[in-house]
Tab-separated table of C-alpha atoms and ligand atoms in Angstrom:
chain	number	residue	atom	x	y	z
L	258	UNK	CA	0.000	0.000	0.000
L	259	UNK	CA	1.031	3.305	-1.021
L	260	UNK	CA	0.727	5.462	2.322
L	261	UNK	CA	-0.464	8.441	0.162
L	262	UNK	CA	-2.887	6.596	-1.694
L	263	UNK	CA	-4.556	4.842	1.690
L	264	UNK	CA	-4.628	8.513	2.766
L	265	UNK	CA	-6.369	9.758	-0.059
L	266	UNK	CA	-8.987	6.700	-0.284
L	267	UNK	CA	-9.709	6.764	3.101
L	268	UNK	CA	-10.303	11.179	2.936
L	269	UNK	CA	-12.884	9.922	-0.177
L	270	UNK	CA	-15.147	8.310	2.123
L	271	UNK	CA	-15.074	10.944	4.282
L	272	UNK	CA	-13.591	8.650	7.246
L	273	UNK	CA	-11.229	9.187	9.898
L	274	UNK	CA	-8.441	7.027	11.017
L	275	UNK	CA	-10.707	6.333	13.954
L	276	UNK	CA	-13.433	5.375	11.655
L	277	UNK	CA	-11.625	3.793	9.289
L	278	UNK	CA	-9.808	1.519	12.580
L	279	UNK	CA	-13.683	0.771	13.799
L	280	UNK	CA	-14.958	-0.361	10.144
L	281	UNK	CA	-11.507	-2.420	9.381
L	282	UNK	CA	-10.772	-3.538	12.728
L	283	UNK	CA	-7.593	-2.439	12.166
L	284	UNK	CA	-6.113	-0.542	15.137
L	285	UNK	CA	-5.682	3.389	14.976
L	286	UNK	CA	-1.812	3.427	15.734
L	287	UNK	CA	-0.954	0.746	12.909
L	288	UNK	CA	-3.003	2.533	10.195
L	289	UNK	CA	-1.206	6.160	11.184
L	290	UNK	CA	1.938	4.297	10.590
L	291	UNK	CA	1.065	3.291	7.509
L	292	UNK	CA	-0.206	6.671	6.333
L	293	UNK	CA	3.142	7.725	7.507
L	294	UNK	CA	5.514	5.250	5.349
L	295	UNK	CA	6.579	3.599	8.540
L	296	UNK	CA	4.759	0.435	8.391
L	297	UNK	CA	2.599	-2.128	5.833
L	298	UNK	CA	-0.466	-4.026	6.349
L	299	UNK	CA	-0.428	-7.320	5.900
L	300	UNK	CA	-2.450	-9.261	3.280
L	301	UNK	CA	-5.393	-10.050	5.220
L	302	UNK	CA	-5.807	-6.154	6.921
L	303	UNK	CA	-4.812	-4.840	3.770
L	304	UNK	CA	-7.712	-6.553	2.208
L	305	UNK	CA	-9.648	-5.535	5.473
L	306	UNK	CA	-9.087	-1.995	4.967
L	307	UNK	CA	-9.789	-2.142	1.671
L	308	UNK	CA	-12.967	-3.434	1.993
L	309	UNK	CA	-14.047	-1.294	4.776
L	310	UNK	CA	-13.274	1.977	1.951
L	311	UNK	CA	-15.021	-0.538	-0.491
L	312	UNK	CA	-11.898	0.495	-3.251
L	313	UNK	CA	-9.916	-2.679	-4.912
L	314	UNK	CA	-6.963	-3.314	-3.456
L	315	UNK	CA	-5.116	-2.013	-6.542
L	316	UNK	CA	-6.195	1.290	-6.197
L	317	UNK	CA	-3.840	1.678	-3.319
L	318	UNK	CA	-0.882	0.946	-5.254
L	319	UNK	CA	-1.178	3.671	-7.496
L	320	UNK	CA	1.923	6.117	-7.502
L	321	UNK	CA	0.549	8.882	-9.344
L	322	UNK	CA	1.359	12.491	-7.993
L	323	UNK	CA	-0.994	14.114	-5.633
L	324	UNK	CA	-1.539	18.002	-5.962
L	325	UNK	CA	-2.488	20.137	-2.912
L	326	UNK	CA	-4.954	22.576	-2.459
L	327	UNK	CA	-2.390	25.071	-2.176
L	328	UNK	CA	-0.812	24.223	-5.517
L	329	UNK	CA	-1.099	26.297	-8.579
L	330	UNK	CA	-2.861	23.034	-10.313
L	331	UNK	CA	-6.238	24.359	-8.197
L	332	UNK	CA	-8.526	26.619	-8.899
L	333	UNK	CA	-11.695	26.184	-7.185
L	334	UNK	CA	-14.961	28.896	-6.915
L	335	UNK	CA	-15.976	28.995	-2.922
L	336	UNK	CA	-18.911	29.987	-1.861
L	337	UNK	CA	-18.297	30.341	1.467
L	338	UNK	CA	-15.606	28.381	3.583
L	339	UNK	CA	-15.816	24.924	3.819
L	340	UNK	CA	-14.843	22.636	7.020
L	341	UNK	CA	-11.768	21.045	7.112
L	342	UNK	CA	-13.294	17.076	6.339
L	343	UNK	CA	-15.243	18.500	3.624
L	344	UNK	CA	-12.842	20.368	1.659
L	345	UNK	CA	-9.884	17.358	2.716
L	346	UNK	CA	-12.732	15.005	0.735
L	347	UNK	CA	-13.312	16.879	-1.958
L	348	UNK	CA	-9.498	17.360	-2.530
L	349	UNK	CA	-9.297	13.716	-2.043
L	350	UNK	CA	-11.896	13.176	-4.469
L	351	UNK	CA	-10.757	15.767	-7.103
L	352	UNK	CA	-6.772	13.921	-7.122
L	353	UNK	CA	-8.848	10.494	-7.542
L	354	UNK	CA	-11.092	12.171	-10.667
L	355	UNK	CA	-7.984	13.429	-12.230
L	356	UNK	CA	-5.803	10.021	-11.585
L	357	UNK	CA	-9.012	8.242	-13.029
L	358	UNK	CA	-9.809	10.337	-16.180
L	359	UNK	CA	-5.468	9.754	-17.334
L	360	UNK	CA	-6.323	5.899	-16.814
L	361	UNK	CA	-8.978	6.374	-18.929
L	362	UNK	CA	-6.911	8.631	-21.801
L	363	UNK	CA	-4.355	5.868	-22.145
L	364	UNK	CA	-3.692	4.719	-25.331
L	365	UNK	CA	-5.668	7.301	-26.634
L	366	UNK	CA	-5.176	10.243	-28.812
L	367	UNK	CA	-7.410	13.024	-28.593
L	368	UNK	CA	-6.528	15.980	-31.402
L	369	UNK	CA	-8.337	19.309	-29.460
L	370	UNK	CA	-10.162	21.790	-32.395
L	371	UNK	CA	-8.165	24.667	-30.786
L	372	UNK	CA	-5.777	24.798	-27.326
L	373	UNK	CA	-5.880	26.545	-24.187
L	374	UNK	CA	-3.931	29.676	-24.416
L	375	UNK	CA	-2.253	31.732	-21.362
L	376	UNK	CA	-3.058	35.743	-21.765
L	377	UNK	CA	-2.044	37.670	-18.877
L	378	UNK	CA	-4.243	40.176	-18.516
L	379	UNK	CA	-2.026	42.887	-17.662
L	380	UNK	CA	-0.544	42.279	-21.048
L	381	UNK	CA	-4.289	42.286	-22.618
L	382	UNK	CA	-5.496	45.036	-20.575
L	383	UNK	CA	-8.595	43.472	-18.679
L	384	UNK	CA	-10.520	40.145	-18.133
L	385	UNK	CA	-12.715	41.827	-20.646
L	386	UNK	CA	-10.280	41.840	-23.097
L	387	UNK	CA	-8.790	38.653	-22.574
L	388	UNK	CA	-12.820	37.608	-23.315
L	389	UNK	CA	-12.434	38.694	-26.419
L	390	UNK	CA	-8.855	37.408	-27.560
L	391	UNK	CA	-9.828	34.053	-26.282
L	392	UNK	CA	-13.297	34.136	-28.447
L	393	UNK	CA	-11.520	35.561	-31.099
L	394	UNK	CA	-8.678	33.193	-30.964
L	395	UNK	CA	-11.275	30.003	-30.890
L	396	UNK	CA	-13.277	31.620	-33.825
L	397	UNK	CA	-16.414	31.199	-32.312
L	398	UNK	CA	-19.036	32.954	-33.620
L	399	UNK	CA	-20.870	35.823	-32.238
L	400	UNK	CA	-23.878	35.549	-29.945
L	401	UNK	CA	-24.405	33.092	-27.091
L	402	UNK	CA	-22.210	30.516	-26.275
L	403	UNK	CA	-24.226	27.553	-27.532
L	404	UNK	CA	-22.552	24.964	-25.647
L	405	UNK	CA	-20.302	25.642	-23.344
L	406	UNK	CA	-19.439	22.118	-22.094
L	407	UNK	CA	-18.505	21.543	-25.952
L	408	UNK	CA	-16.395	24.530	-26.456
L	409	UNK	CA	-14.074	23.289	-23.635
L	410	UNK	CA	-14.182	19.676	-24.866
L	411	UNK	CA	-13.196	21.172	-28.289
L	412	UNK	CA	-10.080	22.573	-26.384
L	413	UNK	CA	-9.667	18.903	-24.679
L	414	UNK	CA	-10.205	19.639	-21.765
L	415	UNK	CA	-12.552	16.855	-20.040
L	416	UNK	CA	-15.680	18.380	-17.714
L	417	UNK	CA	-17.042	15.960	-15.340
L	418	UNK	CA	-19.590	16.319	-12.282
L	419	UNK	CA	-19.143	15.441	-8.933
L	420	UNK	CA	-20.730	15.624	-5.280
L	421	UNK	CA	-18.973	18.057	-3.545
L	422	UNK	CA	-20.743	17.340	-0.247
L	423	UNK	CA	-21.691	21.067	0.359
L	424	UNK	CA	-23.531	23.505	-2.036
L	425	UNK	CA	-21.176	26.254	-1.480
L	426	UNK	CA	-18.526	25.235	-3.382
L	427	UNK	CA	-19.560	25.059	-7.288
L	428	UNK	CA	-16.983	23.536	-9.742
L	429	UNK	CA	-12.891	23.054	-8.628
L	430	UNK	CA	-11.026	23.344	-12.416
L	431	UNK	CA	-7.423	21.412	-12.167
L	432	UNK	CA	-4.521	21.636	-14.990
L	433	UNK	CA	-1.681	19.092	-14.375
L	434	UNK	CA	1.125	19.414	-17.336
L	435	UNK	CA	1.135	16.561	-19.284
L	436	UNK	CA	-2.922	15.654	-18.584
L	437	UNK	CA	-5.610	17.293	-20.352
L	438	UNK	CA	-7.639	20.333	-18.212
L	439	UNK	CA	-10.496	18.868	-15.911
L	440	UNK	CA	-13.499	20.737	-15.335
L	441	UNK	CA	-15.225	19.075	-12.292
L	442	UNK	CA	-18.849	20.411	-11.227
L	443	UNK	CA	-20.605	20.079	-8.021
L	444	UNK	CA	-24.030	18.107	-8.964
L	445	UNK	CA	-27.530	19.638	-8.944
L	446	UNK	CA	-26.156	23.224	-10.189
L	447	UNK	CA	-28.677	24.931	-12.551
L	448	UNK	CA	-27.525	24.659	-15.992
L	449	UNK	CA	-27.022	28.490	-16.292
L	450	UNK	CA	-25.218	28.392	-13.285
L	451	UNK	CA	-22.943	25.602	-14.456
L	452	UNK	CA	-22.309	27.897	-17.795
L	453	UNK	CA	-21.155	30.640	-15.995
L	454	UNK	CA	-18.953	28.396	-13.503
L	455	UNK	CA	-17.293	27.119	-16.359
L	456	UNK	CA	-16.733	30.236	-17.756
L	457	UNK	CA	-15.371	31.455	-14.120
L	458	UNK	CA	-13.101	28.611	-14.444
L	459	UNK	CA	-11.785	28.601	-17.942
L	460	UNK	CA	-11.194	32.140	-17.334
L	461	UNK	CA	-8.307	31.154	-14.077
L	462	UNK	CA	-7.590	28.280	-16.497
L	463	UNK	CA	-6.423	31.005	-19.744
L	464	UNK	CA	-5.628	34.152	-16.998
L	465	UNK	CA	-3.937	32.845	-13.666
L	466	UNK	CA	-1.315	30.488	-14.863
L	467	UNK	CA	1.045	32.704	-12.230
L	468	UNK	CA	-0.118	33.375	-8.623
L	469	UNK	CA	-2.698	35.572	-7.938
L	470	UNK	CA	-4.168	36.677	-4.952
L	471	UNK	CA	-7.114	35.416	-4.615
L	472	UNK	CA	-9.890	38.249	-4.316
L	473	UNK	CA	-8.068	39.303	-7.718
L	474	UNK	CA	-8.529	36.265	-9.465
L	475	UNK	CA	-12.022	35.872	-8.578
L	476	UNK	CA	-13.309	39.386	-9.384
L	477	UNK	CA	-11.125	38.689	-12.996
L	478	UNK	CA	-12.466	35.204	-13.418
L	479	UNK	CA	-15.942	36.795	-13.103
L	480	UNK	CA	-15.309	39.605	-15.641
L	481	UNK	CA	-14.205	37.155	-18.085
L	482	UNK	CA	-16.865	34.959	-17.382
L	483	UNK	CA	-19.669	37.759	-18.177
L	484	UNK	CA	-18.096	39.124	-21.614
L	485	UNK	CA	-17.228	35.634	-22.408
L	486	UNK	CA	-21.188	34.657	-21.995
L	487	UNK	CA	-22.437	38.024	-22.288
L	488	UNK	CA	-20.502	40.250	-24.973
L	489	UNK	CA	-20.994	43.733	-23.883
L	490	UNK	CA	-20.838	45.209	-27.471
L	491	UNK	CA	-23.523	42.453	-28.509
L	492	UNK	CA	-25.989	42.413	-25.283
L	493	UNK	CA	-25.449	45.927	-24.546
L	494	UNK	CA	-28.228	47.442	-26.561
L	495	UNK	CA	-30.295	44.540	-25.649
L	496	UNK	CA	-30.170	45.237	-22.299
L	497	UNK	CA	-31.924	48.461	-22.302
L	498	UNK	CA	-34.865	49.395	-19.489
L	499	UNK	CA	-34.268	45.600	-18.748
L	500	UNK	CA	-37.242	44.441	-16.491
L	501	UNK	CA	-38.327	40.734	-15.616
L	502	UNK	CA	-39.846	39.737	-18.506
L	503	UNK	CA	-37.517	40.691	-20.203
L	504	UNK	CA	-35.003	39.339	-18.454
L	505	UNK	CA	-36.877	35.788	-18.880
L	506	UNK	CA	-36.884	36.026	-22.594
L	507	UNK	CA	-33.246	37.025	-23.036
L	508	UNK	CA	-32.125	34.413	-20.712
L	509	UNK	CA	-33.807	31.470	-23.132
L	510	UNK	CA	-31.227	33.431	-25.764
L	511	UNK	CA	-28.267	33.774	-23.722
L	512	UNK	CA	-28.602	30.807	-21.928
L	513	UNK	CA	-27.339	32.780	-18.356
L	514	UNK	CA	-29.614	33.640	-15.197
L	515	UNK	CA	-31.955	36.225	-15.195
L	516	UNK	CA	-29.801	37.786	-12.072
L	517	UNK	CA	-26.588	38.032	-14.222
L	518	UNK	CA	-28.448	39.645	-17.172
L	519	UNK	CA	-29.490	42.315	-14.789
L	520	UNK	CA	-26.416	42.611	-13.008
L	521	UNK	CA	-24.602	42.238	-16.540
L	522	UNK	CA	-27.401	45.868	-17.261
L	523	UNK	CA	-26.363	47.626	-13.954
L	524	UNK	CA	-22.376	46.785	-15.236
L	525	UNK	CA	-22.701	48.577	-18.586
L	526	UNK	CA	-24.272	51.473	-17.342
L	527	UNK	CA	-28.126	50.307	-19.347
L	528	UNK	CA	-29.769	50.386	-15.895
L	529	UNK	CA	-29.531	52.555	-12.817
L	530	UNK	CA	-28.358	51.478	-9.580
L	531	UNK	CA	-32.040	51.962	-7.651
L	532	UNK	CA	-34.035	49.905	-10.918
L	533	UNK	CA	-30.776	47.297	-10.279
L	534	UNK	CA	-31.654	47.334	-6.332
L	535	UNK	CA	-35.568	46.889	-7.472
L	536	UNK	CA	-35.404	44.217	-9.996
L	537	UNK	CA	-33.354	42.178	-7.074
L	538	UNK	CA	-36.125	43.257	-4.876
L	539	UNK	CA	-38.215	41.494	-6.993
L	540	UNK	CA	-36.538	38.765	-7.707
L	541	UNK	CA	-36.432	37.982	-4.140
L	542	UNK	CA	-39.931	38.104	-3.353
L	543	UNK	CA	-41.134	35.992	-6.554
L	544	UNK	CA	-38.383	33.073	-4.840
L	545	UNK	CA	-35.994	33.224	-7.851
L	546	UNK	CA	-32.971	33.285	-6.148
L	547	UNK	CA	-32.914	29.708	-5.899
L	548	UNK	CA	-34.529	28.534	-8.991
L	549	UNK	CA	-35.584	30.972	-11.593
L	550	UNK	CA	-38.359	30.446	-13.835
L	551	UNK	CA	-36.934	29.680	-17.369
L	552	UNK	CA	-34.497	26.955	-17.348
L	553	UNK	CA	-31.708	26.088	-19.533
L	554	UNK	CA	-31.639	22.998	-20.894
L	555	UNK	CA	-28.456	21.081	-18.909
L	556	UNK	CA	-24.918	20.505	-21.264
L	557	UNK	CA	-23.976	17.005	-21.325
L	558	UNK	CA	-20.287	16.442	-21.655
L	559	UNK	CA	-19.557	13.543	-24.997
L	560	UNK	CA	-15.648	13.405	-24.666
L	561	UNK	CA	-15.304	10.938	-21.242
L	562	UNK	CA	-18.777	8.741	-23.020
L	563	UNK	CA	-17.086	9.087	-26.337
L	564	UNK	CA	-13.573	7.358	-24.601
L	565	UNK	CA	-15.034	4.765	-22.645
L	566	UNK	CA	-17.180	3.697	-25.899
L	567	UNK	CA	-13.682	3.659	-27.694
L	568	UNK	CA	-12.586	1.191	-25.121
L	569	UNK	CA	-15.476	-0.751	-25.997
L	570	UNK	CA	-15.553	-0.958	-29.302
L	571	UNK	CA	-12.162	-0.927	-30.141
L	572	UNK	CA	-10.216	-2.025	-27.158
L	573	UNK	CA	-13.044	-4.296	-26.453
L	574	UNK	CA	-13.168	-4.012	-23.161
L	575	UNK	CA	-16.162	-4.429	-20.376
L	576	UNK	CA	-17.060	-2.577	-17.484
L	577	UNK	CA	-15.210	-4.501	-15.085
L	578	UNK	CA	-11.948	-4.454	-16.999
L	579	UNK	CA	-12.900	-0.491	-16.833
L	580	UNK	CA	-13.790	-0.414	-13.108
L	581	UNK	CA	-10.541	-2.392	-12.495
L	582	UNK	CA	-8.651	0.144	-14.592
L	583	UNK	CA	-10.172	3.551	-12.758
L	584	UNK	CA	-9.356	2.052	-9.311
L	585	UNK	CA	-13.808	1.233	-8.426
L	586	UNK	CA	-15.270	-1.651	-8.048
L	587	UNK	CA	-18.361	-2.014	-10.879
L	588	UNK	CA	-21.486	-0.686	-8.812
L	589	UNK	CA	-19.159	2.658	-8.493
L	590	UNK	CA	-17.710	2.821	-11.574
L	591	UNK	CA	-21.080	2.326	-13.741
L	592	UNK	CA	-22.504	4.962	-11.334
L	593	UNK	CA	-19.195	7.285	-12.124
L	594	UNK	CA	-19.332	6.619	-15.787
L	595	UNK	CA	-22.511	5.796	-16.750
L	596	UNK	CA	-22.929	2.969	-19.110
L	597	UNK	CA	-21.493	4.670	-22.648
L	598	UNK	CA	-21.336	1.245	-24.651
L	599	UNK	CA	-24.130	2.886	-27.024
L	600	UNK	CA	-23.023	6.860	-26.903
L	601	UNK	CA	-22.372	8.391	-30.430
L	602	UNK	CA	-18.471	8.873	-31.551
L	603	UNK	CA	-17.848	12.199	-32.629
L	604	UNK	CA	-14.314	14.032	-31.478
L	605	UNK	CA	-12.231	11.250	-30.686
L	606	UNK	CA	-9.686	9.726	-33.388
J	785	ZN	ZN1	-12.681	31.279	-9.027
């Protein structure tokens, strides 16, 4: 057992050494010197433990490397801080998603429409601008973003979603050199909300390749993620004595919450500040801060289905030889991965 790995399984279930000793029945003191390279299991608690985190006992072998929290290969949008279990679980869970996903990509070639470029946006001038370059740089066409899950996939990254044990965290965006970007979103996120997320994200992903501190790179992330979505040259007009229903109507064309289109008309001076404060008032009262009345139809991401169906068809390999490979035992994987035997090939080569 790798003592990082039995670390990192064991945070996924959310356990404790103490929890983990009472499920294994496997004392405390052994398993902390395991997780600290200073002693091994034998065969029969190794298989213990492994059963108690319900993981094959070649997961725990893995040697891939584990990125912190703290490490430039994070960039995660917080609500509002997390506890200390919940955000060591998701970490957990985001290394595991990542090591997963490259067992998945071997052996296979993936040739991205366009790449992910770095712009600093002192060079550019603002988040705005870097908006722009990137949309202009990608060639995509003016208007909404139809897709937004597909114009990342069309850069290679790989989006994927995720319980993140806590609504107040919404996606966590990782890029690893050598490994494709990974877009992972907390489940049961509106789909305009997971459009602007990703936005958010791609927007550290092309902007904050250095260090930033963090109120910076969120305000800058959100910037880009309203021109990128919401083109102030294009919307601008459209914006205009903005009131609910409209607001409803342009959301179904823009394909972003009523509350950013207004916000997005109080940014580019088309609304004042007191019709801003009395839209929101509105808002409020109607209950549409938690779900608003038009929804988006939800992006589904085709580049993970479109791999594992390679690996069907032309690796010919079955679910378990696929659960074995991402570390899960079936019930877990299937429920991870979805069965995508029958999923249409497009991208992939
Ligand atoms: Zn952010």
């Amino acid at each position: 057992m790798k003592p990082r790995m039995l670390q990192l399984l064991r945070e996924s279930r959310g356990l404790s050494q103490t929890a983990l000793s009472k499920l294994s029945k496997v004392p405390q003191p052994t398993l902390s010197k395991v997780e600290n390279g200073l002693g091994e299991l034998d065969e029969e608690r190794a298989q213990a433990v492994a059963d108690a985190l319900q993981y094959p006992l070649e997961a725990f072998e893995w040697s891939d490397e584990i990125f912190g929290f703290g490490s430039a290969a994070f960039h995660h949008r917080k609500q509002q801080s997390l506890g200390v279990t919940t955000l060591q679980r998701i970490h957990a869970d985001v290394n595991l998603i990542r090591m997963r996903c490259a067992r998945l990509m071997q052996g296979i070639e993936i040739e991205p429409r366009y790449r992910f470029p770095n712009f600093e946006v002192e060079e550019w001038g603002t988040p705005k601008d870097v908006a722009r370059a990137v949309r202009a740089t990608w060639k995509l066409p003016m208007g909404p973003i139809g897709n937004m899950v597909q114009v990342l996939e069309n850069a290679g990254a790989l989006v994927v979603r995720a319980d993140m044990y806590s609504q107040r965290i919404s996606a966590i965006s990782t890029s690893v050199p050598g490994s494709p970007p990974l877009f992972i979103l907390n489940e049961g996120l509106s789909a305009d909300r997971e459009r602007f997320t990703l936005a958010h994200e791609l927007g550290h992903l092309v902007m904050h390749d250095l260090p930033t501190p963090p109120e910076d790179a969120e305000r800058e992330a959100d910037a880009f993620a309203s021109e990128f979505l919401m083109p102030a040259a294009e919307i601008g007009p459209q914006l205009s004595r903005i009131d609910l229903a409209k607001a409803a109507n342009l959301k179904r064309h823009w394909k972003v919450a009523m509350s950013a289109l207004i916000r997005r008309a109080r940014d580019l001076g088309r609304i004042d500040e007191r019709r801003y404060t009395s839209l929101n008032v509105q808002i409020s009262q109607k209950g549409w801060r938690k779900i608003e009345p038009v929804q988006v139809e939800h992006e589904q991401p085709t580049l993970i289905p479109q791999i594992i169906k390679m690996h069907h068809d032309v690796h010919d390999y079955d679910v378990q030889v696929l659960a074995r490979l991402t570390g899960l035992y079936d019930a877990e994987y299937s429920e991870r991965f979805g069965d995508h035997a029958t999923s249409p090939l497009r991208i992939v080569r």
